[in-house]
Amino acid sequence: MSAPLHSPRRYDPRVAVYPGSFDPLTNGHLDIIARGTRIFERVIVAILVNEAKQPLFSLAERVAMAREALGGVRGAEVDTFDGLLVEYVARVGAGVVVRGLRAISDFEYEYQMALMNRRLNDGVETVFMMPAEQYVYISSRLVKEVCMLGGSVAGLVPDGVERRLMEKRAAVSR
Ligand code: PNS
């Protein structure tokens, strides 16, 4: 068997990275972050730079929305990353990657990512967390689709995100 990218090393188990595109952040994400801060001293919300995914919101907008929504959440911080997630996690010295699991349908992709990340760096553990039941059907993709087609996303996303989604909708219908 070939060696992993990094030899196993212990990083700080009190520091967790919660990575994602966050295009945009939803109340489901917020719920996971709040739960994460009950377990970990620091939860770094790491927003993926990758423009190849063609996000609706620019990186600056996604960061601004996350910072605004997390203003009152102690222990949560916002950062951006590019390239391999495990490289970023090692760079910030975190010991844990947090991912939300909503339904069985999330599981296969998440399981593959967790095992690939472990192969790349066995010093980082992935921890899955379940959001509150009222959020299990919410995804950034559905929120964008519903809003762009004229539906209400009130209660599904933070107020600042809702406002910016409406602005995007108004801009495309001009
Ligand atoms: O919630 P998302 O948007 O599906 O997040 C996916 C994310 C950002 C966690 C994943 O795409 C990722 O880690 N990208 C960074 C590149 C990388 O490390 N790829 C290998 C993952 S096994």
Coordinates of C-alpha atoms and ligand atoms in Angstrom, one line a residue:
M1 CA 0.0 0.0 0.0
S2 CA 1.4 3.4 -0.9
A3 CA 2.1 5.9 2.0
P4 CA -0.5 8.6 2.7
L5 CA 0.4 12.1 1.7
H6 CA 1.3 12.9 5.4
S7 CA 2.4 10.5 8.1
P8 CA -0.2 10.4 10.9
R9 CA 0.2 13.4 13.2
R10 CA -1.9 14.7 16.0
Y11 CA -3.5 18.0 15.4
D12 CA -5.6 20.0 17.9
P13 CA -8.8 18.1 18.6
R14 CA -10.4 21.3 20.1
V15 CA -10.2 23.0 16.7
A16 CA -12.7 21.9 13.9
V17 CA -12.9 23.0 10.3
Y18 CA -16.4 23.1 8.8
P19 CA -15.7 23.3 5.0
G20 CA -18.1 23.9 2.2
S21 CA -19.1 26.1 -0.7
F22 CA -21.7 27.9 1.4
D23 CA -23.4 29.3 -1.7
P24 CA -25.2 30.5 0.3
L25 CA -25.1 29.7 4.0
T26 CA -28.4 28.3 5.2
N27 CA -30.1 27.9 8.6
G28 CA -29.1 24.2 8.4
H29 CA -25.4 25.3 8.2
L30 CA -25.9 27.7 11.1
D31 CA -27.4 24.9 13.2
I32 CA -24.4 22.6 12.6
I33 CA -22.0 25.5 13.4
A34 CA -23.9 26.3 16.6
R35 CA -23.8 22.6 17.6
G36 CA -20.1 22.4 16.7
T37 CA -19.2 25.3 19.0
R38 CA -20.7 23.3 21.9
I39 CA -18.2 20.5 21.3
F40 CA -15.1 22.3 19.9
E41 CA -13.4 25.5 21.2
R42 CA -13.1 26.8 17.7
V43 CA -15.1 26.1 14.6
I44 CA -13.5 27.5 11.5
V45 CA -16.1 27.9 8.7
A46 CA -13.9 27.4 5.7
I47 CA -15.4 28.6 2.5
L48 CA -14.1 27.0 -0.7
V49 CA -12.7 29.5 -3.2
N50 CA -13.0 27.3 -6.3
E51 CA -14.7 29.4 -8.9
A52 CA -14.9 26.3 -11.2
K53 CA -18.1 25.5 -9.3
Q54 CA -19.6 28.7 -10.7
P55 CA -21.2 29.9 -7.5
L56 CA -24.1 32.3 -7.5
F57 CA -22.4 34.4 -4.9
S58 CA -18.8 35.7 -5.1
L59 CA -16.3 34.6 -2.5
A60 CA -16.5 38.1 -0.9
E61 CA -20.3 37.8 -0.7
R62 CA -20.2 34.4 0.8
V63 CA -17.7 35.5 3.4
A64 CA -19.7 38.6 4.2
M65 CA -23.0 36.6 4.6
A66 CA -21.3 34.1 6.8
R67 CA -19.6 36.7 9.0
E68 CA -22.9 38.6 9.4
A69 CA -24.8 35.5 10.3
L70 CA -22.2 34.2 12.8
G71 CA -21.7 37.6 14.5
G72 CA -23.2 36.3 17.8
V73 CA -21.9 32.7 17.7
R74 CA -19.0 32.4 20.1
G75 CA -16.2 30.2 18.9
A76 CA -17.1 30.4 15.3
E77 CA -14.9 32.1 12.7
V78 CA -14.9 32.4 8.9
D79 CA -12.0 31.8 6.6
T80 CA -11.5 30.8 2.9
F81 CA -9.5 28.0 1.4
D82 CA -8.3 26.7 -2.0
G83 CA -6.8 23.4 -2.9
L84 CA -6.9 20.2 -0.8
L85 CA -9.0 20.5 2.3
V86 CA -6.6 18.3 4.4
E87 CA -3.7 20.7 3.5
Y88 CA -5.7 23.6 4.8
V89 CA -6.7 21.7 7.9
A90 CA -3.1 20.8 8.6
R91 CA -2.0 24.4 8.0
V92 CA -4.4 25.8 10.6
G93 CA -3.6 22.9 13.0
A94 CA -7.2 21.7 13.3
G95 CA -7.7 18.1 14.3
V96 CA -11.3 17.6 13.0
V97 CA -13.4 18.2 9.9
V98 CA -17.1 18.6 10.6
R99 CA -19.6 17.7 8.0
G100 CA -23.4 17.8 8.3
L101 CA -25.4 14.7 7.4
R102 CA -29.0 15.4 6.5
A103 CA -30.2 12.1 5.0
I104 CA -29.0 8.8 3.9
S105 CA -28.6 10.3 0.4
D106 CA -25.8 12.5 1.8
F107 CA -24.0 9.5 3.2
E108 CA -22.3 7.9 0.2
Y109 CA -20.6 11.1 -1.0
E110 CA -19.6 12.1 2.6
Y111 CA -18.3 8.7 3.4
Q112 CA -16.1 8.7 0.2
M113 CA -14.7 12.2 1.1
A114 CA -14.0 11.2 4.7
L115 CA -12.1 8.1 3.7
M116 CA -10.2 9.9 0.9
N117 CA -9.3 12.7 3.4
R118 CA -8.2 10.1 5.9
R119 CA -6.0 8.5 3.3
L120 CA -4.4 11.8 2.5
N121 CA -3.9 12.7 6.1
D122 CA -4.6 10.2 8.9
G123 CA -4.1 12.9 11.5
V124 CA -7.4 14.5 10.8
E125 CA -10.7 13.0 11.9
T126 CA -14.0 13.6 10.1
V127 CA -17.0 14.0 12.5
F128 CA -20.6 14.0 11.1
M129 CA -23.2 16.0 12.8
M130 CA -27.0 16.0 12.3
P131 CA -28.9 19.2 12.0
A132 CA -32.2 19.8 13.8
E133 CA -35.1 18.0 12.0
Q134 CA -36.6 21.2 10.7
Y135 CA -33.5 21.7 8.6
V136 CA -33.0 18.3 7.1
Y137 CA -34.5 19.1 3.7
I138 CA -32.7 22.5 3.3
S139 CA -29.9 22.7 0.8
S140 CA -28.1 25.7 -0.7
R141 CA -29.1 24.4 -4.2
L142 CA -32.8 24.2 -3.4
V143 CA -32.8 27.5 -1.6
K144 CA -31.3 29.2 -4.7
E145 CA -33.7 27.4 -7.1
V146 CA -36.8 28.3 -5.0
C147 CA -35.8 31.9 -4.6
M148 CA -34.9 32.5 -8.2
L149 CA -38.2 31.0 -9.3
G150 CA -40.1 33.4 -7.1
G151 CA -40.7 31.3 -4.0
S152 CA -40.2 32.4 -0.4
V153 CA -37.1 31.2 1.5
A154 CA -37.9 33.1 4.7
G155 CA -36.9 31.0 7.7
L156 CA -34.6 28.8 5.6
V157 CA -31.7 31.2 5.5
P158 CA -30.4 34.0 7.7
D159 CA -32.0 37.4 7.0
G160 CA -28.9 38.8 5.3
V161 CA -28.8 35.9 2.9
E162 CA -32.5 36.2 2.1
R163 CA -32.0 39.9 1.3
R164 CA -29.0 39.2 -1.0
L165 CA -30.9 36.3 -2.7
M166 CA -33.8 38.8 -3.5
E167 CA -31.3 41.2 -4.9
K168 CA -29.9 38.5 -7.2
R169 CA -33.4 37.7 -8.3
A170 CA -34.2 41.3 -9.0
A171 CA -31.0 41.7 -10.9
V172 CA -31.7 38.8 -13.3
S173 CA -35.4 39.8 -13.9
R174 CA -34.3 43.4 -14.9
Ligands
PNS1 O1 -20.7 21.3 1.0 P1 -20.0 21.3 -0.3 O2 -20.1 22.5 -1.1 O3 -20.4 20.0 -1.0 O4 -18.4 21.1 0.1 C1 -17.5 20.3 -0.5 C2 -16.1 20.5 0.0 C3 -15.7 21.9 -0.1 C4 -16.0 20.0 1.4 C5 -15.2 19.6 -0.9 O5 -15.5 19.8 -2.2 C6 -13.7 19.8 -0.7 O6 -13.2 19.5 0.4 N1 -13.0 20.5 -1.6 C7 -11.6 20.8 -1.5 C8 -10.8 20.0 -2.5 C9 -10.5 18.6 -1.9 O7 -9.9 18.5 -0.8 N2 -11.0 17.6 -2.5 C10 -10.8 16.2 -2.1 C11 -11.9 15.9 -1.1 S1 -11.9 14.2 -0.7

